[in-house]
Tab-separated table of C-alpha atoms and ligand atoms in Angstrom:
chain	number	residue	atom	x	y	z
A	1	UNK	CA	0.000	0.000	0.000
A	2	UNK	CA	1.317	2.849	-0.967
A	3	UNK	CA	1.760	6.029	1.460
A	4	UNK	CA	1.378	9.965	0.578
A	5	UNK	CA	1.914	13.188	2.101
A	6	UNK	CA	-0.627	16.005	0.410
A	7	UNK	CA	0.006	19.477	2.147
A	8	UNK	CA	-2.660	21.636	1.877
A	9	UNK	CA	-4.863	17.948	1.464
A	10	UNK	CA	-8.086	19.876	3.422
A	11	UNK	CA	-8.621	22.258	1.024
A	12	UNK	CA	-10.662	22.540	-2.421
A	13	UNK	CA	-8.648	20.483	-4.821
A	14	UNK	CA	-5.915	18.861	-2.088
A	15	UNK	CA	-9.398	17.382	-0.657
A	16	UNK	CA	-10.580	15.682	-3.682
A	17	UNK	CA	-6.986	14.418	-4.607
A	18	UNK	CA	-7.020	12.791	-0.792
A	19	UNK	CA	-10.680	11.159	-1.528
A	20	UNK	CA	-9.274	9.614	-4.770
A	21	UNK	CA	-6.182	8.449	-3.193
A	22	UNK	CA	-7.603	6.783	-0.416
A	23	UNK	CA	-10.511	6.009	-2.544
A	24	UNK	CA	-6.923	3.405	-4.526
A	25	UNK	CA	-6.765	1.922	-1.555
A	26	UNK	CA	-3.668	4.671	-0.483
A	27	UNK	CA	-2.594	5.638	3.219
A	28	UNK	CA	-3.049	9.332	3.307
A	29	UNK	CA	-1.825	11.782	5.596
A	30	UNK	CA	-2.431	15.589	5.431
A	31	UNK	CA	-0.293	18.731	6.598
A	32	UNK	CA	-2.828	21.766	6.534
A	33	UNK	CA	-3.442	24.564	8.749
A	34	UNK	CA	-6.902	24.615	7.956
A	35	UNK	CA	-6.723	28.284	7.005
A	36	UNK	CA	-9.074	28.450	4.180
A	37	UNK	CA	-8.931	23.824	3.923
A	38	UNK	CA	-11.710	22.177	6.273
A	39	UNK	CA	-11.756	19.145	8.567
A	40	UNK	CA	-14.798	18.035	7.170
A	41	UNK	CA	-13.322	17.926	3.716
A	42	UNK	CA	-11.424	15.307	4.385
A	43	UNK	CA	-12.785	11.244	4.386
A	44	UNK	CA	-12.237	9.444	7.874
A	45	UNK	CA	-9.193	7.243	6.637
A	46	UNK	CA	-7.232	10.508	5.450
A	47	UNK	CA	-4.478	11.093	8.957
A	48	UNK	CA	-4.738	15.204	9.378
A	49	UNK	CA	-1.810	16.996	10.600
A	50	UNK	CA	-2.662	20.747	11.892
A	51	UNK	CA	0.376	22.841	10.931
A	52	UNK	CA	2.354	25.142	8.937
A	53	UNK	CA	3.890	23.923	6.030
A	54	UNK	CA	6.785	26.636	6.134
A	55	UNK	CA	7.708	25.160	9.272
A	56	UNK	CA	10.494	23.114	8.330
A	57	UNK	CA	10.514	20.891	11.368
A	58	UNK	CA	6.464	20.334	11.328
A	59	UNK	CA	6.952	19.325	7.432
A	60	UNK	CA	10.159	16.892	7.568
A	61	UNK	CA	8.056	15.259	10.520
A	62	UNK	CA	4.679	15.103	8.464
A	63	UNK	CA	7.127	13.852	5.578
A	64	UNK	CA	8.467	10.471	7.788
A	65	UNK	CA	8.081	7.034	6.197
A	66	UNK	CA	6.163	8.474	2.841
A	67	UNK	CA	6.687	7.104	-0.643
A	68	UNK	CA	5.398	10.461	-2.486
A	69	UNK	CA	4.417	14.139	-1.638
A	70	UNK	CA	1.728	16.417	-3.108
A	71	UNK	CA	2.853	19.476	-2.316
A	72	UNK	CA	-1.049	22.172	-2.650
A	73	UNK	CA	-0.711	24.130	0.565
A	74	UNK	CA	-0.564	27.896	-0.410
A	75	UNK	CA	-2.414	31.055	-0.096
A	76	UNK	CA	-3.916	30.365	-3.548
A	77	UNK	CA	-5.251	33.884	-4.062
A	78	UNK	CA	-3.753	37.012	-6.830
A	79	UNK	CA	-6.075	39.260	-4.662
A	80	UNK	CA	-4.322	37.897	-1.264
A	81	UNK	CA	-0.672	37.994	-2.075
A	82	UNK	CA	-1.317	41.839	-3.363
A	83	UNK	CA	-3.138	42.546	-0.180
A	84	UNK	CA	0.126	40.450	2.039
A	85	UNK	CA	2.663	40.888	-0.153
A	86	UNK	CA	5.295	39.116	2.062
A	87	UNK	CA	3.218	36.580	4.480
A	88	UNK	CA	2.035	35.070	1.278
A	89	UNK	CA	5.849	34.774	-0.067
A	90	UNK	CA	6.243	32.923	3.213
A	91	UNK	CA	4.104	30.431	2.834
A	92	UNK	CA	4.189	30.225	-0.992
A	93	UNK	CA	7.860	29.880	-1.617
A	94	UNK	CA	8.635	29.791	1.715
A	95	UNK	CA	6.751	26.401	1.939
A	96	UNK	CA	7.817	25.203	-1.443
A	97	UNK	CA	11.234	25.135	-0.261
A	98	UNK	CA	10.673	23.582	3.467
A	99	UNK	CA	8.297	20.204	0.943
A	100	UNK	CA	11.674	20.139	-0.707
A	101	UNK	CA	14.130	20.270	1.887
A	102	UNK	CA	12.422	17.751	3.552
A	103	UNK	CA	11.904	15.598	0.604
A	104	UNK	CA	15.862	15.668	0.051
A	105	UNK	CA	16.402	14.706	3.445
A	106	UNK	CA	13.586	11.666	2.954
A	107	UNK	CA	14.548	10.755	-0.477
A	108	UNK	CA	10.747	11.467	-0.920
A	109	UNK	CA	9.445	12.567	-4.869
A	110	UNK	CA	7.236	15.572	-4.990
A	111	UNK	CA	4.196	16.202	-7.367
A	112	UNK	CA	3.923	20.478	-6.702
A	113	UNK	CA	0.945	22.786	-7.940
A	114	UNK	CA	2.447	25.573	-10.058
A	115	UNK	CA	0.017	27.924	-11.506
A	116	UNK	CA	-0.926	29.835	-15.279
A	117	UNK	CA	0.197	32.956	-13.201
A	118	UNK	CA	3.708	32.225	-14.201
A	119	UNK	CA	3.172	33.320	-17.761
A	120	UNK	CA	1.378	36.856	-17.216
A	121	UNK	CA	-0.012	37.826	-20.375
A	122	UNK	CA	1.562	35.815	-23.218
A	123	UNK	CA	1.266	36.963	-26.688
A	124	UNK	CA	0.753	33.502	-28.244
A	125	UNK	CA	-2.336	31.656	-26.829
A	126	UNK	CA	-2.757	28.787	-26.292
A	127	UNK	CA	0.609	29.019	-23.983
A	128	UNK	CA	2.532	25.965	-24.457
A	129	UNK	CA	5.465	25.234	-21.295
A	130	UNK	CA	8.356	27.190	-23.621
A	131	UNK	CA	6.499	30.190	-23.351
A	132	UNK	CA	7.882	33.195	-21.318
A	133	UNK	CA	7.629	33.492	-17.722
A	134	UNK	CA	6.445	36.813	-17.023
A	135	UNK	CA	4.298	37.231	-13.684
A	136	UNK	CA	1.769	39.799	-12.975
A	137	UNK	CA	1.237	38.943	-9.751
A	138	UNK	CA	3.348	38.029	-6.545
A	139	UNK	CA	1.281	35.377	-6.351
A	140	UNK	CA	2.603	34.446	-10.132
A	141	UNK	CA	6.097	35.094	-8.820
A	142	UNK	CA	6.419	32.984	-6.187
A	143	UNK	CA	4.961	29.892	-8.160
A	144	UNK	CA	7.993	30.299	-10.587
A	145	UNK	CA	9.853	30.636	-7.799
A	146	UNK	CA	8.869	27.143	-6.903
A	147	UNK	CA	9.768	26.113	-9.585
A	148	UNK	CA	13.381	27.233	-10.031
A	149	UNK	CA	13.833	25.494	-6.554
A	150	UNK	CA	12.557	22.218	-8.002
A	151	UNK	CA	15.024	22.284	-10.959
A	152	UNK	CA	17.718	23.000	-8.409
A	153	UNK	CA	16.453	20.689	-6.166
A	154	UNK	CA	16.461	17.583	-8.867
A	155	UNK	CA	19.870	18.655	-10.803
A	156	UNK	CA	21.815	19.207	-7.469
A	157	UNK	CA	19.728	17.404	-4.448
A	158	UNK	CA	18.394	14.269	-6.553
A	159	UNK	CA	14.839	15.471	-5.752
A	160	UNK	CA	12.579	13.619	-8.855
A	161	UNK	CA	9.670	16.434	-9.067
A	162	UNK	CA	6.779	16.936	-11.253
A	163	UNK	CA	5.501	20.542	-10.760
A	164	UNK	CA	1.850	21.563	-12.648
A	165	UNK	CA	0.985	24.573	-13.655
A	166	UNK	CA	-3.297	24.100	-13.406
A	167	UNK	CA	-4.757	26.884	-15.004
A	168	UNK	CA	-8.508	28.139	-13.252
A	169	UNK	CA	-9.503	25.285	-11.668
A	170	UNK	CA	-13.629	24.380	-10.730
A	171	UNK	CA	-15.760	22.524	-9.084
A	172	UNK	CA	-17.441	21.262	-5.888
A	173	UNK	CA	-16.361	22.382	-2.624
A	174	UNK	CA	-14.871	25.838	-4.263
A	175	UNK	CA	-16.315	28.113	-1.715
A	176	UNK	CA	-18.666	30.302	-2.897
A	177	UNK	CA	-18.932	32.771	0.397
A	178	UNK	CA	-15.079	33.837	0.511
A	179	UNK	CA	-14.317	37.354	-2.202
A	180	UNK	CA	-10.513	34.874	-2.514
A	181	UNK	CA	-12.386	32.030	-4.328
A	182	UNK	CA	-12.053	31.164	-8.019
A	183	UNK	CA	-14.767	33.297	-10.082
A	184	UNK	CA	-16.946	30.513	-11.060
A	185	UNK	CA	-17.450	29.319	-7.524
A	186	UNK	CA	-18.367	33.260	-6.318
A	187	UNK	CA	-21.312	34.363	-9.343
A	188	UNK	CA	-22.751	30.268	-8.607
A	189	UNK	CA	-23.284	31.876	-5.635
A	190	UNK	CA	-24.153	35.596	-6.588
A	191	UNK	CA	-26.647	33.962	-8.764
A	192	UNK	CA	-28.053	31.317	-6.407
A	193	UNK	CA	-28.870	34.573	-4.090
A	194	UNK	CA	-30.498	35.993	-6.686
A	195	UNK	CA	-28.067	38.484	-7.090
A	196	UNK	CA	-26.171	40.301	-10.180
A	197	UNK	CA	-22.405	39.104	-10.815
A	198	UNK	CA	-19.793	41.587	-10.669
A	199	UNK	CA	-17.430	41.292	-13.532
A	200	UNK	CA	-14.268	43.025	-12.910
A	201	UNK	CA	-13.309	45.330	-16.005
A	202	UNK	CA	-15.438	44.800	-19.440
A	203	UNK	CA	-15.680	41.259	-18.849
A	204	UNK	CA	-13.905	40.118	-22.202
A	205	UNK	CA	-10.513	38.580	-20.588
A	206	UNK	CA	-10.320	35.170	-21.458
A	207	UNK	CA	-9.726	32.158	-18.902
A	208	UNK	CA	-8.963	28.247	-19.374
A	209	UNK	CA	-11.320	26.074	-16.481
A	210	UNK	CA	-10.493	22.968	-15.684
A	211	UNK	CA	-12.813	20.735	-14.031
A	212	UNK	CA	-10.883	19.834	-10.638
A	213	UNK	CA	-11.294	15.683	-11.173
A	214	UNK	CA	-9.072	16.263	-14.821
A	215	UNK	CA	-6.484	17.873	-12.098
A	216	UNK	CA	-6.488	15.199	-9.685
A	217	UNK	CA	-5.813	12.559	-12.637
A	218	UNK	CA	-2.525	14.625	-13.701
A	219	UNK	CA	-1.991	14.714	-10.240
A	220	UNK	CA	-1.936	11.110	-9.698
A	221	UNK	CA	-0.328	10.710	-13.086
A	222	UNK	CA	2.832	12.640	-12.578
A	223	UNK	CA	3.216	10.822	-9.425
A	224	UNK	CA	3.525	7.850	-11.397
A	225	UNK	CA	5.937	9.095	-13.198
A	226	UNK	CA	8.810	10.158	-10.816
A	227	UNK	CA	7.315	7.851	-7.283
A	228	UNK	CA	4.738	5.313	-6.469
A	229	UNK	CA	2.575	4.200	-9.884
A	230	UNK	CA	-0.228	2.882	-8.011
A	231	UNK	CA	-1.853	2.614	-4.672
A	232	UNK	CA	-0.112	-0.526	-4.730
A	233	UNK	CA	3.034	0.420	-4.101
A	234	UNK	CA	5.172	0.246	-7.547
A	235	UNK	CA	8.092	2.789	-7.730
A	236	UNK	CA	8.718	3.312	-10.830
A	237	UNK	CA	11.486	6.379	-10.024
A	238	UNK	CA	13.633	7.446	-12.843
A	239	UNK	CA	17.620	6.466	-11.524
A	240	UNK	CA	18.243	10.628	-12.797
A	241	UNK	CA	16.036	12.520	-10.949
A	242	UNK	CA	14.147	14.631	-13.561
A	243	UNK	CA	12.165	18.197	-12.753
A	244	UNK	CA	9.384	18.320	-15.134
A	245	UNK	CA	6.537	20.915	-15.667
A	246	UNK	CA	3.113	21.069	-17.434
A	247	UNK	CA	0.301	22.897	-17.753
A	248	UNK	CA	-2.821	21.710	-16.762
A	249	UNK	CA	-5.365	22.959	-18.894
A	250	UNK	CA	-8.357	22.781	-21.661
A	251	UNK	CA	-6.375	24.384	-24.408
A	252	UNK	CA	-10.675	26.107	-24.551
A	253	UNK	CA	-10.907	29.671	-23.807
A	254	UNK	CA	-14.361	31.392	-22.123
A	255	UNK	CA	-14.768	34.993	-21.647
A	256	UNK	CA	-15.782	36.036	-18.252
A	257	UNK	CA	-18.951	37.297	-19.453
A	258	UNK	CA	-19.675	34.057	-21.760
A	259	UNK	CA	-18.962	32.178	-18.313
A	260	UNK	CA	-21.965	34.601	-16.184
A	261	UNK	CA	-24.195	33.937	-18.996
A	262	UNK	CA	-23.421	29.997	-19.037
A	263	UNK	CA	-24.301	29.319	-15.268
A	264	UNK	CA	-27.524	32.107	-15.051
A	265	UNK	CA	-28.619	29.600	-18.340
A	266	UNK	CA	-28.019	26.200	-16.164
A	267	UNK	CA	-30.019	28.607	-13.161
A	268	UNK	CA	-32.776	28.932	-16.109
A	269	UNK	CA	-32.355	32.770	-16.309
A	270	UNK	CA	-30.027	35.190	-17.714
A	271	UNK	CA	-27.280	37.352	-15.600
A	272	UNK	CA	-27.362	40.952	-14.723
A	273	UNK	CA	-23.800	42.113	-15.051
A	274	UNK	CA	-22.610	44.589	-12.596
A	275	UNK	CA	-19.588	46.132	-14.191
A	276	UNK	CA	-16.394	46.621	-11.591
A	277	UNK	CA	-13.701	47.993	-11.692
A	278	UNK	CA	-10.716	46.142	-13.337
A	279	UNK	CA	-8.438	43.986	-11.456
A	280	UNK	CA	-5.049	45.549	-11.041
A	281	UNK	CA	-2.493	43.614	-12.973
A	282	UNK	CA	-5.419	40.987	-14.508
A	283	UNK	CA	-4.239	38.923	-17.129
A	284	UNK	CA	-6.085	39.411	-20.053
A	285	UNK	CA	-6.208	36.203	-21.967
A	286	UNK	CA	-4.963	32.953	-20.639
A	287	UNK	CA	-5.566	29.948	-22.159
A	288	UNK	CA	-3.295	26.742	-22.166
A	289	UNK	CA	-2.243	24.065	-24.671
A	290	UNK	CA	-2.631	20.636	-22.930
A	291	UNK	CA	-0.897	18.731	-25.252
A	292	UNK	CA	2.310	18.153	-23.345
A	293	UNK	CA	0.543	16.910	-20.433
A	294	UNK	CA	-1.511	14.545	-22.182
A	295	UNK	CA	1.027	12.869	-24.307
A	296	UNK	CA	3.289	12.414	-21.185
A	297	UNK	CA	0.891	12.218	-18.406
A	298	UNK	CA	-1.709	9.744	-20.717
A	299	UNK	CA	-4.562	12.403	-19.803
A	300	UNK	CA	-7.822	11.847	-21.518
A	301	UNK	CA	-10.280	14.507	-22.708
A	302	UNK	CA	-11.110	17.095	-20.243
A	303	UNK	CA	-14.712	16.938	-18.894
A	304	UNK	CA	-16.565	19.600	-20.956
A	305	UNK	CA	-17.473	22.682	-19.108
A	306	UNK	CA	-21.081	22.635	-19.486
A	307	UNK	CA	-21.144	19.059	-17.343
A	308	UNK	CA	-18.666	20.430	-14.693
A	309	UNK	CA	-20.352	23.371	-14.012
A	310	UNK	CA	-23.549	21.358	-13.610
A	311	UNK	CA	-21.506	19.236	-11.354
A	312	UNK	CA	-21.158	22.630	-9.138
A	313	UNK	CA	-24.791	23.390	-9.535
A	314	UNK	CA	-25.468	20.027	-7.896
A	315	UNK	CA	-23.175	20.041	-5.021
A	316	UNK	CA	-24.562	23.926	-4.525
A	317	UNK	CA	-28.265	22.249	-4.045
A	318	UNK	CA	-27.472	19.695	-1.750
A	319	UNK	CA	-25.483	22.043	0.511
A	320	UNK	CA	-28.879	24.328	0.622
A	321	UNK	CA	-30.772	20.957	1.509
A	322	UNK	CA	-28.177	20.079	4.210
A	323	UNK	CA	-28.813	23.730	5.532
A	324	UNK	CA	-32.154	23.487	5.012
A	325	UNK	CA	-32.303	20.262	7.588
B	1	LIG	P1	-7.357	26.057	-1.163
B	1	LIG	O1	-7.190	27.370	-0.457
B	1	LIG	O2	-8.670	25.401	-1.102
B	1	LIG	O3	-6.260	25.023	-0.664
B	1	LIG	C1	-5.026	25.399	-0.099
B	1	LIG	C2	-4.862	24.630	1.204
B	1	LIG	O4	-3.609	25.009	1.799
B	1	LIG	C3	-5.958	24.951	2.232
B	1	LIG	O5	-6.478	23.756	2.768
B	1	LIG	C4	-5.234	25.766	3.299
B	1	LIG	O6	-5.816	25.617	4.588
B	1	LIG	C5	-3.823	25.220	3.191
B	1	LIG	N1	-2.801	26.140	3.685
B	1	LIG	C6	-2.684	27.466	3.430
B	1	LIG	N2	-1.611	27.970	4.079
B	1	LIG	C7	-1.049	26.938	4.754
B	1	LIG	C8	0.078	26.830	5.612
B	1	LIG	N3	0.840	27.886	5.936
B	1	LIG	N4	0.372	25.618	6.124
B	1	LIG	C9	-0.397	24.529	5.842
B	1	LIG	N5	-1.475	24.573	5.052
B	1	LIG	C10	-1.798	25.771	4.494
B	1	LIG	O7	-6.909	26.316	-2.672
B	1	LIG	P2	-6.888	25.336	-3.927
B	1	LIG	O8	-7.604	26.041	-5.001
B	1	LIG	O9	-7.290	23.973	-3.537
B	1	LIG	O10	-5.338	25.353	-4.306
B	1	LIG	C11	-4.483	24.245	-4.115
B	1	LIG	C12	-3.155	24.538	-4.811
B	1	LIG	O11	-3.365	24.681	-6.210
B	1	LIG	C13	-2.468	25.819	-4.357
B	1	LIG	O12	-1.079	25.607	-4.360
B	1	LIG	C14	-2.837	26.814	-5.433
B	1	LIG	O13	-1.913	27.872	-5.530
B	1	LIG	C15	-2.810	25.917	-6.650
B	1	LIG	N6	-3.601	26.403	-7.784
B	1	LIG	C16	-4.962	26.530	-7.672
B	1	LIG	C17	-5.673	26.965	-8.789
B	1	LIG	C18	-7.165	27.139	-8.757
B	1	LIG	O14	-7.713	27.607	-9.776
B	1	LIG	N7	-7.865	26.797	-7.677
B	1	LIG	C19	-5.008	27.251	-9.980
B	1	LIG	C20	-3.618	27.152	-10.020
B	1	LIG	C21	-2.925	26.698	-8.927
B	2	LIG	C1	-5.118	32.908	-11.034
B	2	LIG	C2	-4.449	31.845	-11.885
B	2	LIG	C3	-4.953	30.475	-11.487
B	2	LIG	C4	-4.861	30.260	-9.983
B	2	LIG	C5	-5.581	31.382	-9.261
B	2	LIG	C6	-5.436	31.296	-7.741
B	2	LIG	C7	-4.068	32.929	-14.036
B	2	LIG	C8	-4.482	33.047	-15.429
B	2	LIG	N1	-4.768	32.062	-13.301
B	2	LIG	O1	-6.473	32.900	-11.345
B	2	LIG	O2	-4.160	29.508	-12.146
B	2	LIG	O3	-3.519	30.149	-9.588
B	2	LIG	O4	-4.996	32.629	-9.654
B	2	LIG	O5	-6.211	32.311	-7.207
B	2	LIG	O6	-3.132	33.539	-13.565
B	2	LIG	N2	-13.427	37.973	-11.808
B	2	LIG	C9	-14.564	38.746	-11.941
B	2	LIG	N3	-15.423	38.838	-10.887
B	2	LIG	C10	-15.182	38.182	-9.699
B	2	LIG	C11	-14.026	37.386	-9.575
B	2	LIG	C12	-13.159	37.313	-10.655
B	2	LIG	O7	-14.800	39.329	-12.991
B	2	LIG	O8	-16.023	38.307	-8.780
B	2	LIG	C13	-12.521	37.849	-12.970
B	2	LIG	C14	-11.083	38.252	-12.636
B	2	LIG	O9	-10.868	39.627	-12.807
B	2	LIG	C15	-10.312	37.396	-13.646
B	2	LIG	C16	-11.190	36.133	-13.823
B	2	LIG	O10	-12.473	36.488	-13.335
B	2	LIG	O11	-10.221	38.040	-14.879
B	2	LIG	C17	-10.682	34.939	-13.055
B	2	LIG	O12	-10.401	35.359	-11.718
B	2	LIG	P1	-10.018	34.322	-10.546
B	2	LIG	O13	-9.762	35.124	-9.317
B	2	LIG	O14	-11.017	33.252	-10.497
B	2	LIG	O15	-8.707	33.636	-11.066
B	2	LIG	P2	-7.339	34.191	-11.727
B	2	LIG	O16	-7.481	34.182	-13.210
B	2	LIG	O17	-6.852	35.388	-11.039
């Protein structure tokens, strides 16, 4: 039986990467200070650790007796790492750093979530991984930062590591009551209130969304490329440890205001825009090509977003019924 380490396991997507793992029959543990992750995401066989995973002592403990590491603790907001420039470096390259320490020290390969915000706005769309890396964000930054430190860490520490730079990621358990969360999660919920979605700017910047179970597959995938195959325990790792990187993506794009109009159509209505201001620093269009990641990772298709976002729709109504009871 294989054994895994997910930082950051109790949040949106770290969650359903736990459920599948231990769904394989895996032994999961989780390292997550439950800042924005919850307790209740996680299923009863999932181990929790409460801590900080730039602690470097709390993560080479968490990181005892482990066969592979997913690495998805971060302040995973643009918005928050303006707002905190600095405590968001800390725990966003800071903790980056302290997974791969202690992986050196363990002999333990990582699997790392990288983000689109490395490229800041590209010229060529769809972005392929040889495009430029030109942040917008600190957020952005600090993700490339990551992964600098993982090439260093494979060419000079032997640290295999497979970092993946997901584009907007979607789905159940996004939180639709924080102003940090993903935009599709936040108008779901302006329009389940009954009330208009802000768009910020004119609405025509283009995003990639993924559905969050194509993410946990290259998740899993990479793993078994560089650590443990399969919840049976296979290790398949390379004898040169390799650093590898690759977008996790669609390769469709969808304008923020085609998005509004897609959900208030799967409410049965039609969105009133409220027009905000723009976003400092928002990338205009970002859309990625995924064919790097499928050829390498054996992805399939991603799950259209029509059926994902009715996926969210669902999960929304049965949280009202749970309320509701
Ligand atoms: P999330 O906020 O739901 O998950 C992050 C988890 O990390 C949470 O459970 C949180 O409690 C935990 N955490 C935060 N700071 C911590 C700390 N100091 N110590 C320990 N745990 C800490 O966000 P998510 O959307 O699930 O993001 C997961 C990863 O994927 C992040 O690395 C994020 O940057 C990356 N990512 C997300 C998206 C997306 O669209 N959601 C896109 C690209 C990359
Ligand atoms: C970035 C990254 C993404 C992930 C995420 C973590 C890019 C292209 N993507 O997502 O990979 O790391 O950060 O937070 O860098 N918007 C509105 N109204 C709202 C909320 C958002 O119009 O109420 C717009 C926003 O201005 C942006 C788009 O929707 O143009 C997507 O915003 P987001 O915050 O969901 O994600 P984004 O692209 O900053």
């Amino acid at each position: 039986m294989a054994r895994f380490l997910v930082t950051g396991g109790a949040g949106f997507i770290g969650s359903h990467l736990v459920d599948a793992l231990a769904g394989a029959g895996a032994k999961v543990r989780v390292l997550d200070d439950l800042s924005t992750g919850r307790r209740e995401n996680l299923p009863a066989a999932a181990r929790l650790i409460v801590g900080d995973v730039a602690d470097p002592g709390t993560v080479r403990a968490a990181m005892a007796g482990v066969d592979g590491c997913f690495h998805l603790a971060a302040i995973a907001s643009v918005a928050r790492a303006a707002e905190d420039w600095l405590g968001t470096h800390r725990v966003n390259l800071g903790g980056t750093i302290a997974v791969l320490d202690a992986a050196r020290a363990r002999g333990v390969p990582v699997v790392y979530a990288s983000s689109a915000a490395v490229y800041g706005d590209c010229p060529d769309q769809p972005i392929t991984e040889t495009a430029p890396t030109r942040p917008l964000s600190a957020y952005g930054a600090d993700k490339l930062g990551g992964e600098l430190h993982a090439a260093v860490a494979a060419r000079v520490f032997g640290v295999a590591n497979v970092g993946l730079r997901f584009f907007n990621v979607y789905g159940p358990r996004q939180d639709p009551g924080s102003p940090y969360s993903g935009v599709i999660s936040i108008f779901a919920g302006q329009l389940r209130r009954g009330e208009p979605v802000e768009v910020f700017g004119d609405g025509g910047q283009t995003r990639d969304f993924v559905a969050v179970a194509d993410v946990v597959a290259a998740l899993r995938a990479a793993m078994g490329r560089i650590g443990p195959g399969d919840a049976a325990g296979r290790i398949t790792t390379p004898a040169v440890p390799q650093a590898l990187v690759f977008n996790v993506c669609t390769g469709i794009a969808t304008s923020i205001r085609a998005l509004a109009a897609e959900l208030a159509a799967l409410e049965g209505g039609t969105a009133v825009i409220r027009e905000g201001p723009a976003r400092p620093g928002d990338i205009r269009h970002s859309v990625g090509c995924p064919d790097a990641a499928r050829a390498a990772l054996g992805l399939g298709p991603p799950m259209p977003l029509r059926a994902g976002l009715a996926g969210v729709r669902a999960w929304l109504d049965a949280g009202l019924r749970l309320e509701r009871t």
